[in-house]
Amino acid sequence: MVDSGHLERSEDFIPIGEPDLSPLEREMVLEVLAGGWLTRGAECAAFEEEFCRAVGASHALALNSCTAALHLALLVHRIGPGDEVILPSLTFTATGHVVVHVGATPVFAEIDPETYCLDPRHVETLLSPRTKAILPVHFGGHPAELDSLRELAERHGLVLVEDAAHALGASYRGAPIGAGKSCACFSFYSNKNITTAEGGMLTLPSEELLDHAARLSLHGMSKDSWKRFGSEGDWRYQVTEFGFKYNANDLLAALGRAQISRLPEMQERRARAWGFYQEMFEGDPRLILPSEQPGVAHARHLYVLRLSVESRAERDELVNALREKGIGATVHYDPLHLHPAYRERFGFQSGMLPVTERIASRIFSLPMHSRLNDQQLNRVSTEVLRLA
Ligand SMILES: Cc1ncc(COP(=O)(O)O)c(C=O)c1O
């Protein structure tokens, strides 16, 4: 149900995403502030435990972003210079950047034209002796085709790392994203299904990988500050490798604990907003609606429409016109291989990924979050139907 309090908010601009914060978040953050321990400590440990329970993961490490989680996931699998990582181009910059940051080469594969997730058949054609990992993105909250990707990875001895930035709340064949045997990387950026302002979670399949990721998240030090400065601590530590400063903190974790406890309620409201759009757009030949394949539960993070050949609208003009009407429509994403940094470093060119490029030029995202009310949803839908 839509909270009636939300109806009183300004109706002027409808953002693409919006944090959904309740008194519980305030209470839990204030409790941490009053406790005096702000950086990584007991609250992070509790958040990790609760997150594991929510997604069925065996191990989890709270971090300061999903980008950090992706970077560490590649590092703990020893992916580096000389290796190739296959990933989709229809994704946020972070997915490709971490591949470059570990010194590996990004190899972009096509997306499935229905789900907009990595196409396993195209991935197979790109395998080379240097391929070390496959990095699917659960685009918009629709799980990638994990059975085929897992089978490919197993058959060729490759690592699978899941970019699950959009996928908290999604499941694949009954198993939540994060419960699998591969590392999954979640984002808690302010527009995500739960938020800690900035933050991320890395789920891992073993204690060994967790210990390594935890060490790398704090400069490669053998102990975090809780273990050094806490009442039971010992100041001595060793630096065993060249790590990063990626750790979460207890304030972030307090926000995260409150949010994860409210996830089912917020997901319900996302689903309601989703259903509203579907009903409004169903059957309109100008629009291709988001797909939901059998056997998956969609996290409903992004609501992405595609203009069909029947539409006479021009995508960029449509997005601009929606924005002029106070609707925070946007595009997820311009393909990564066409951005200057990637073109210049790797020589990528347009035409390289025809399916991705064609789809990317026709899609646009509408406001999707748990605080949307019927009036806003109606306003968005009416404008889209007028302009499509
Ligand atoms: C697909 C995808 N991967 C990774 C990230 C990076 O997340 P963060 O901002 O938490 O580092 C994002 C952020 O929006 C994303 O959309």
PDB file of N, CA and C in Angstrom, residues 26-108:
ATOM      1  N   ARG A  26      16.391   6.526  11.542  1.00  0.00           N
ATOM      2  CA  ARG A  26      16.880   7.612  12.403  1.00  0.00           C
ATOM      3  C   ARG A  26      17.275   7.051  13.770  1.00  0.00           C
ATOM      4  N   GLU A  27      16.392   6.241  14.311  1.00  0.00           N
ATOM      5  CA  GLU A  27      16.597   5.657  15.647  1.00  0.00           C
ATOM      6  C   GLU A  27      17.891   4.833  15.683  1.00  0.00           C
ATOM      7  N   MET A  28      18.084   4.015  14.677  1.00  0.00           N
ATOM      8  CA  MET A  28      19.245   3.126  14.694  1.00  0.00           C
ATOM      9  C   MET A  28      20.552   3.880  14.462  1.00  0.00           C
ATOM     10  N   VAL A  29      20.491   4.932  13.625  1.00  0.00           N
ATOM     11  CA  VAL A  29      21.694   5.739  13.400  1.00  0.00           C
ATOM     12  C   VAL A  29      22.037   6.515  14.675  1.00  0.00           C
ATOM     13  N   LEU A  30      20.999   7.059  15.321  1.00  0.00           N
ATOM     14  CA  LEU A  30      21.248   7.830  16.548  1.00  0.00           C
ATOM     15  C   LEU A  30      21.821   6.949  17.648  1.00  0.00           C
ATOM     16  N   GLU A  31      21.382   5.723  17.681  1.00  0.00           N
ATOM     17  CA  GLU A  31      21.900   4.778  18.687  1.00  0.00           C
ATOM     18  C   GLU A  31      23.397   4.558  18.497  1.00  0.00           C
ATOM     19  N   VAL A  32      23.806   4.425  17.241  1.00  0.00           N
ATOM     20  CA  VAL A  32      25.237   4.244  16.965  1.00  0.00           C
ATOM     21  C   VAL A  32      25.998   5.521  17.343  1.00  0.00           C
ATOM     22  N   LEU A  33      25.417   6.675  17.001  1.00  0.00           N
ATOM     23  CA  LEU A  33      26.079   7.941  17.356  1.00  0.00           C
ATOM     24  C   LEU A  33      26.266   8.045  18.868  1.00  0.00           C
ATOM     25  N   ALA A  34      25.245   7.617  19.604  1.00  0.00           N
ATOM     26  CA  ALA A  34      25.316   7.704  21.061  1.00  0.00           C
ATOM     27  C   ALA A  34      26.326   6.706  21.626  1.00  0.00           C
ATOM     28  N   GLY A  35      26.524   5.606  20.918  1.00  0.00           N
ATOM     29  CA  GLY A  35      27.428   4.559  21.411  1.00  0.00           C
ATOM     30  C   GLY A  35      28.896   4.927  21.316  1.00  0.00           C
ATOM     31  N   GLY A  36      29.227   5.860  20.411  1.00  0.00           N
ATOM     32  CA  GLY A  36      30.607   6.342  20.380  1.00  0.00           C
ATOM     33  C   GLY A  36      31.552   5.575  19.466  1.00  0.00           C
ATOM     34  N   TRP A  37      31.149   4.427  18.923  1.00  0.00           N
ATOM     35  CA  TRP A  37      32.020   3.697  17.989  1.00  0.00           C
ATOM     36  C   TRP A  37      31.447   3.877  16.587  1.00  0.00           C
ATOM     37  N   LEU A  38      32.167   4.605  15.744  1.00  0.00           N
ATOM     38  CA  LEU A  38      31.581   4.987  14.452  1.00  0.00           C
ATOM     39  C   LEU A  38      32.066   4.154  13.276  1.00  0.00           C
ATOM     40  N   THR A  39      33.319   3.767  13.311  1.00  0.00           N
ATOM     41  CA  THR A  39      33.828   3.037  12.148  1.00  0.00           C
ATOM     42  C   THR A  39      33.487   1.553  12.235  1.00  0.00           C
ATOM     43  N   ARG A  40      34.109   0.722  11.408  1.00  0.00           N
ATOM     44  CA  ARG A  40      33.720  -0.688  11.354  1.00  0.00           C
ATOM     45  C   ARG A  40      33.773  -1.355  12.731  1.00  0.00           C
ATOM     46  N   GLY A  41      32.648  -1.913  13.155  1.00  0.00           N
ATOM     47  CA  GLY A  41      32.578  -2.568  14.458  1.00  0.00           C
ATOM     48  C   GLY A  41      31.407  -3.530  14.504  1.00  0.00           C
ATOM     49  N   ALA A  42      30.765  -3.610  15.678  1.00  0.00           N
ATOM     50  CA  ALA A  42      29.710  -4.611  15.889  1.00  0.00           C
ATOM     51  C   ALA A  42      28.505  -4.401  14.963  1.00  0.00           C
ATOM     52  N   GLU A  43      28.229  -3.145  14.631  1.00  0.00           N
ATOM     53  CA  GLU A  43      27.063  -2.862  13.784  1.00  0.00           C
ATOM     54  C   GLU A  43      27.277  -3.429  12.371  1.00  0.00           C
ATOM     55  N   CYS A  44      28.492  -3.314  11.869  1.00  0.00           N
ATOM     56  CA  CYS A  44      28.803  -3.887  10.540  1.00  0.00           C
ATOM     57  C   CYS A  44      28.638  -5.401  10.576  1.00  0.00           C
ATOM     58  N   ALA A  45      29.123  -6.011  11.650  1.00  0.00           N
ATOM     59  CA  ALA A  45      29.017  -7.476  11.768  1.00  0.00           C
ATOM     60  C   ALA A  45      27.544  -7.893  11.785  1.00  0.00           C
ATOM     61  N   ALA A  46      26.716  -7.127  12.510  1.00  0.00           N
ATOM     62  CA  ALA A  46      25.284  -7.456  12.585  1.00  0.00           C
ATOM     63  C   ALA A  46      24.631  -7.262  11.219  1.00  0.00           C
ATOM     64  N   PHE A  47      25.015  -6.197  10.511  1.00  0.00           N
ATOM     65  CA  PHE A  47      24.455  -5.932   9.167  1.00  0.00           C
ATOM     66  C   PHE A  47      24.810  -7.089   8.228  1.00  0.00           C
ATOM     67  N   GLU A  48      26.068  -7.531   8.299  1.00  0.00           N
ATOM     68  CA  GLU A  48      26.500  -8.636   7.423  1.00  0.00           C
ATOM     69  C   GLU A  48      25.689  -9.898   7.709  1.00  0.00           C
ATOM     70  N   GLU A  49      25.486 -10.160   8.992  1.00  0.00           N
ATOM     71  CA  GLU A  49      24.734 -11.360   9.380  1.00  0.00           C
ATOM     72  C   GLU A  49      23.289 -11.278   8.869  1.00  0.00           C
ATOM     73  N   GLU A  50      22.686 -10.117   9.056  1.00  0.00           N
ATOM     74  CA  GLU A  50      21.286  -9.946   8.630  1.00  0.00           C
ATOM     75  C   GLU A  50      21.146  -9.966   7.106  1.00  0.00           C
ATOM     76  N   PHE A  51      22.154  -9.418   6.441  1.00  0.00           N
ATOM     77  CA  PHE A  51      22.131  -9.428   4.975  1.00  0.00           C
ATOM     78  C   PHE A  51      22.237 -10.871   4.465  1.00  0.00           C
ATOM     79  N   CYS A  52      23.148 -11.641   5.089  1.00  0.00           N
ATOM     80  CA  CYS A  52      23.303 -13.068   4.723  1.00  0.00           C
ATOM     81  C   CYS A  52      21.962 -13.777   4.857  1.00  0.00           C
ATOM     82  N   ARG A  53      21.282 -13.513   5.956  1.00  0.00           N
ATOM     83  CA  ARG A  53      19.985 -14.169   6.190  1.00  0.00           C
ATOM     84  C   ARG A  53      18.976 -13.747   5.104  1.00  0.00           C
ATOM     85  N   ALA A  54      18.998 -12.464   4.750  1.00  0.00           N
ATOM     86  CA  ALA A  54      18.014 -11.958   3.780  1.00  0.00           C
ATOM     87  C   ALA A  54      18.205 -12.557   2.392  1.00  0.00           C
ATOM     88  N   VAL A  55      19.467 -12.794   1.989  1.00  0.00           N
ATOM     89  CA  VAL A  55      19.685 -13.276   0.615  1.00  0.00           C
ATOM     90  C   VAL A  55      20.157 -14.732   0.577  1.00  0.00           C
ATOM     91  N   GLY A  56      20.269 -15.372   1.744  1.00  0.00           N
ATOM     92  CA  GLY A  56      20.691 -16.777   1.768  1.00  0.00           C
ATOM     93  C   GLY A  56      22.166 -16.966   1.444  1.00  0.00           C
ATOM     94  N   ALA A  57      22.980 -15.940   1.743  1.00  0.00           N
ATOM     95  CA  ALA A  57      24.429 -16.065   1.485  1.00  0.00           C
ATOM     96  C   ALA A  57      25.112 -16.710   2.688  1.00  0.00           C
ATOM     97  N   SER A  58      26.256 -17.346   2.443  1.00  0.00           N
ATOM     98  CA  SER A  58      26.984 -17.943   3.565  1.00  0.00           C
ATOM     99  C   SER A  58      27.933 -16.926   4.198  1.00  0.00           C
ATOM    100  N   HIS A  59      28.480 -16.006   3.404  1.00  0.00           N
ATOM    101  CA  HIS A  59      29.426 -15.010   3.925  1.00  0.00           C
ATOM    102  C   HIS A  59      29.175 -13.673   3.247  1.00  0.00           C
ATOM    103  N   ALA A  60      29.387 -12.588   4.001  1.00  0.00           N
ATOM    104  CA  ALA A  60      29.199 -11.254   3.409  1.00  0.00           C
ATOM    105  C   ALA A  60      30.149 -10.260   4.056  1.00  0.00           C
ATOM    106  N   LEU A  61      30.566  -9.291   3.256  1.00  0.00           N
ATOM    107  CA  LEU A  61      31.450  -8.236   3.745  1.00  0.00           C
ATOM    108  C   LEU A  61      30.853  -6.888   3.357  1.00  0.00           C
ATOM    109  N   ALA A  62      30.565  -6.065   4.373  1.00  0.00           N
ATOM    110  CA  ALA A  62      30.025  -4.725   4.105  1.00  0.00           C
ATOM    111  C   ALA A  62      31.174  -3.817   3.677  1.00  0.00           C
ATOM    112  N   LEU A  63      30.911  -3.014   2.648  1.00  0.00           N
ATOM    113  CA  LEU A  63      31.962  -2.160   2.082  1.00  0.00           C
ATOM    114  C   LEU A  63      31.413  -0.765   1.833  1.00  0.00           C
ATOM    115  N   ASN A  64      32.300   0.145   1.378  1.00  0.00           N
ATOM    116  CA  ASN A  64      31.805   1.513   1.178  1.00  0.00           C
ATOM    117  C   ASN A  64      31.164   1.731  -0.196  1.00  0.00           C
ATOM    118  N   SER A  65      31.153   0.715  -1.068  1.00  0.00           N
ATOM    119  CA  SER A  65      30.423   0.807  -2.340  1.00  0.00           C
ATOM    120  C   SER A  65      30.355  -0.557  -3.006  1.00  0.00           C
ATOM    121  N   CYS A  66      29.508  -0.625  -4.009  1.00  0.00           N
ATOM    122  CA  CYS A  66      29.447  -1.831  -4.840  1.00  0.00           C
ATOM    123  C   CYS A  66      30.674  -1.886  -5.747  1.00  0.00           C
ATOM    124  N   THR A  67      31.163  -0.718  -6.127  1.00  0.00           N
ATOM    125  CA  THR A  67      32.383  -0.679  -6.941  1.00  0.00           C
ATOM    126  C   THR A  67      33.518  -1.370  -6.198  1.00  0.00           C
ATOM    127  N   ALA A  68      33.633  -1.074  -4.897  1.00  0.00           N
ATOM    128  CA  ALA A  68      34.659  -1.729  -4.073  1.00  0.00           C
ATOM    129  C   ALA A  68      34.437  -3.238  -4.053  1.00  0.00           C
ATOM    130  N   ALA A  69      33.176  -3.644  -3.940  1.00  0.00           N
ATOM    131  CA  ALA A  69      32.856  -5.080  -3.897  1.00  0.00           C
ATOM    132  C   ALA A  69      33.286  -5.758  -5.198  1.00  0.00           C
ATOM    133  N   LEU A  70      32.997  -5.108  -6.331  1.00  0.00           N
ATOM    134  CA  LEU A  70      33.375  -5.670  -7.635  1.00  0.00           C
ATOM    135  C   LEU A  70      34.897  -5.774  -7.760  1.00  0.00           C
ATOM    136  N   HIS A  71      35.576  -4.730  -7.341  1.00  0.00           N
ATOM    137  CA  HIS A  71      37.040  -4.702  -7.422  1.00  0.00           C
ATOM    138  C   HIS A  71      37.635  -5.842  -6.579  1.00  0.00           C
ATOM    139  N   LEU A  72      37.145  -5.953  -5.344  1.00  0.00           N
ATOM    140  CA  LEU A  72      37.686  -6.989  -4.455  1.00  0.00           C
ATOM    141  C   LEU A  72      37.344  -8.396  -4.949  1.00  0.00           C
ATOM    142  N   ALA A  73      36.141  -8.554  -5.518  1.00  0.00           N
ATOM    143  CA  ALA A  73      35.742  -9.878  -6.019  1.00  0.00           C
ATOM    144  C   ALA A  73      36.723 -10.336  -7.099  1.00  0.00           C
ATOM    145  N   LEU A  74      37.123  -9.415  -7.973  1.00  0.00           N
ATOM    146  CA  LEU A  74      38.096  -9.794  -9.015  1.00  0.00           C
ATOM    147  C   LEU A  74      39.454 -10.092  -8.395  1.00  0.00           C
ATOM    148  N   LEU A  75      39.845  -9.280  -7.413  1.00  0.00           N
ATOM    149  CA  LEU A  75      41.166  -9.462  -6.808  1.00  0.00           C
ATOM    150  C   LEU A  75      41.287 -10.773  -6.027  1.00  0.00           C
ATOM    151  N   VAL A  76      40.239 -11.124  -5.271  1.00  0.00           N
ATOM    152  CA  VAL A  76      40.364 -12.369  -4.480  1.00  0.00           C
ATOM    153  C   VAL A  76      40.385 -13.597  -5.391  1.00  0.00           C
ATOM    154  N   HIS A  77      39.917 -13.415  -6.635  1.00  0.00           N
ATOM    155  CA  HIS A  77      40.008 -14.517  -7.601  1.00  0.00           C
ATOM    156  C   HIS A  77      41.279 -14.400  -8.455  1.00  0.00           C
ATOM    157  N   ARG A  78      42.179 -13.511  -8.033  1.00  0.00           N
ATOM    158  CA  ARG A  78      43.499 -13.357  -8.672  1.00  0.00           C
ATOM    159  C   ARG A  78      43.382 -13.003 -10.151  1.00  0.00           C
ATOM    160  N   ILE A  79      42.417 -12.186 -10.489  1.00  0.00           N
ATOM    161  CA  ILE A  79      42.280 -11.753 -11.873  1.00  0.00           C
ATOM    162  C   ILE A  79      43.114 -10.490 -12.060  1.00  0.00           C
ATOM    163  N   GLY A  80      43.961 -10.486 -13.063  1.00  0.00           N
ATOM    164  CA  GLY A  80      44.872  -9.349 -13.222  1.00  0.00           C
ATOM    165  C   GLY A  80      45.398  -9.236 -14.637  1.00  0.00           C
ATOM    166  N   PRO A  81      46.558  -8.608 -14.791  1.00  0.00           N
ATOM    167  CA  PRO A  81      47.129  -8.351 -16.112  1.00  0.00           C
ATOM    168  C   PRO A  81      47.225  -9.629 -16.950  1.00  0.00           C
ATOM    169  N   GLY A  82      46.852  -9.484 -18.203  1.00  0.00           N
ATOM    170  CA  GLY A  82      46.899 -10.632 -19.119  1.00  0.00           C
ATOM    171  C   GLY A  82      45.590 -11.391 -19.195  1.00  0.00           C
ATOM    172  N   ASP A  83      44.710 -11.151 -18.229  1.00  0.00           N
ATOM    173  CA  ASP A  83      43.428 -11.871 -18.219  1.00  0.00           C
ATOM    174  C   ASP A  83      42.354 -11.077 -18.968  1.00  0.00           C
ATOM    175  N   GLU A  84      41.366 -11.805 -19.465  1.00  0.00           N
ATOM    176  CA  GLU A  84      40.193 -11.163 -20.079  1.00  0.00           C
ATOM    177  C   GLU A  84      38.954 -11.460 -19.238  1.00  0.00           C
ATOM    178  N   VAL A  85      38.107 -10.456 -19.108  1.00  0.00           N
ATOM    179  CA  VAL A  85      36.849 -10.603 -18.369  1.00  0.00           C
ATOM    180  C   VAL A  85      35.713 -10.249 -19.317  1.00  0.00           C
ATOM    181  N   ILE A  86      34.746 -11.153 -19.442  1.00  0.00           N
ATOM    182  CA  ILE A  86      33.616 -10.899 -20.356  1.00  0.00           C
ATOM    183  C   ILE A  86      32.451 -10.311 -19.581  1.00  0.00           C
ATOM    184  N   LEU A  87      31.929  -9.196 -20.089  1.00  0.00           N
ATOM    185  CA  LEU A  87      30.842  -8.488 -19.392  1.00  0.00           C
ATOM    186  C   LEU A  87      29.945  -7.811 -20.422  1.00  0.00           C
ATOM    187  N   PRO A  88      28.747  -7.397 -20.018  1.00  0.00           N
ATOM    188  CA  PRO A  88      27.896  -6.668 -20.961  1.00  0.00           C
ATOM    189  C   PRO A  88      28.340  -5.212 -21.054  1.00  0.00           C
ATOM    190  N   SER A  89      27.975  -4.587 -22.168  1.00  0.00           N
ATOM    191  CA  SER A  89      28.305  -3.178 -22.337  1.00  0.00           C
ATOM    192  C   SER A  89      27.170  -2.294 -21.816  1.00  0.00           C
ATOM    193  N   LEU A  90      25.964  -2.885 -21.707  1.00  0.00           N
ATOM    194  CA  LEU A  90      24.819  -2.119 -21.203  1.00  0.00           C
ATOM    195  C   LEU A  90      24.862  -2.162 -19.679  1.00  0.00           C
ATOM    196  N   THR A  91      25.725  -1.352 -19.113  1.00  0.00           N
ATOM    197  CA  THR A  91      25.905  -1.338 -17.663  1.00  0.00           C
ATOM    198  C   THR A  91      26.491  -0.011 -17.227  1.00  0.00           C
ATOM    199  N   PHE A  92      26.539   0.161 -15.906  1.00  0.00           N
ATOM    200  CA  PHE A  92      27.149   1.362 -15.337  1.00  0.00           C
ATOM    201  C   PHE A  92      28.676   1.241 -15.442  1.00  0.00           C
ATOM    202  N   THR A  93      29.301   2.388 -15.528  1.00  0.00           N
ATOM    203  CA  THR A  93      30.758   2.479 -15.673  1.00  0.00           C
ATOM    204  C   THR A  93      31.541   1.586 -14.725  1.00  0.00           C
ATOM    205  N   ALA A  94      31.048   1.456 -13.488  1.00  0.00           N
ATOM    206  CA  ALA A  94      31.809   0.741 -12.462  1.00  0.00           C
ATOM    207  C   ALA A  94      32.123  -0.693 -12.880  1.00  0.00           C
ATOM    208  N   THR A  95      31.191  -1.355 -13.567  1.00  0.00           N
ATOM    209  CA  THR A  95      31.377  -2.753 -13.934  1.00  0.00           C
ATOM    210  C   THR A  95      32.614  -2.924 -14.824  1.00  0.00           C
ATOM    211  N   GLY A  96      32.796  -1.992 -15.748  1.00  0.00           N
ATOM    212  CA  GLY A  96      33.956  -2.072 -16.641  1.00  0.00           C
ATOM    213  C   GLY A  96      35.222  -1.543 -15.989  1.00  0.00           C
ATOM    214  N   HIS A  97      35.074  -0.490 -15.203  1.00  0.00           N
ATOM    215  CA  HIS A  97      36.260   0.136 -14.602  1.00  0.00           C
ATOM    216  C   HIS A  97      37.044  -0.838 -13.717  1.00  0.00           C
ATOM    217  N   VAL A  98      36.342  -1.651 -12.946  1.00  0.00           N
ATOM    218  CA  VAL A  98      37.075  -2.533 -12.025  1.00  0.00           C
ATOM    219  C   VAL A  98      37.923  -3.543 -12.802  1.00  0.00           C
ATOM    220  N   VAL A  99      37.440  -3.940 -13.971  1.00  0.00           N
ATOM    221  CA  VAL A  99      38.210  -4.872 -14.817  1.00  0.00           C
ATOM    222  C   VAL A  99      39.522  -4.183 -15.217  1.00  0.00           C
ATOM    223  N   VAL A 100      39.390  -2.921 -15.621  1.00  0.00           N
ATOM    224  CA  VAL A 100      40.575  -2.156 -16.031  1.00  0.00           C
ATOM    225  C   VAL A 100      41.479  -1.918 -14.818  1.00  0.00           C
ATOM    226  N   HIS A 101      40.875  -1.626 -13.658  1.00  0.00           N
ATOM    227  CA  HIS A 101      41.680  -1.335 -12.465  1.00  0.00           C
ATOM    228  C   HIS A 101      42.516  -2.528 -12.010  1.00  0.00           C
ATOM    229  N   VAL A 102      42.056  -3.760 -12.245  1.00  0.00           N
ATOM    230  CA  VAL A 102      42.903  -4.908 -11.851  1.00  0.00           C
ATOM    231  C   VAL A 102      43.923  -5.228 -12.943  1.00  0.00           C
ATOM    232  N   GLY A 103      43.872  -4.486 -14.042  1.00  0.00           N
ATOM    233  CA  GLY A 103      44.855  -4.679 -15.111  1.00  0.00           C
ATOM    234  C   GLY A 103      44.408  -5.674 -16.164  1.00  0.00           C
ATOM    235  N   ALA A 104      43.165  -6.162 -16.058  1.00  0.00           N
ATOM    236  CA  ALA A 104      42.656  -7.121 -17.048  1.00  0.00           C
ATOM    237  C   ALA A 104      42.015  -6.371 -18.217  1.00  0.00           C
ATOM    238  N   THR A 105      41.619  -7.119 -19.246  1.00  0.00           N
ATOM    239  CA  THR A 105      41.012  -6.512 -20.433  1.00  0.00           C
ATOM    240  C   THR A 105      39.514  -6.783 -20.452  1.00  0.00           C
ATOM    241  N   PRO A 106      38.691  -5.731 -20.566  1.00  0.00           N
ATOM    242  CA  PRO A 106      37.243  -5.971 -20.679  1.00  0.00           C
ATOM    243  C   PRO A 106      36.896  -6.455 -22.092  1.00  0.00           C
ATOM    244  N   VAL A 107      36.119  -7.522 -22.169  1.00  0.00           N
ATOM    245  CA  VAL A 107      35.627  -8.035 -23.454  1.00  0.00           C
ATOM    246  C   VAL A 107      34.108  -7.939 -23.383  1.00  0.00           C
ATOM    247  N   PHE A 108      33.548  -7.048 -24.201  1.00  0.00           N
ATOM    248  CA  PHE A 108      32.104  -6.800 -24.101  1.00  0.00           C
ATOM    249  C   PHE A 108      31.319  -7.779 -24.969  1.00  0.00           C
TER     250      PHE A 108
END
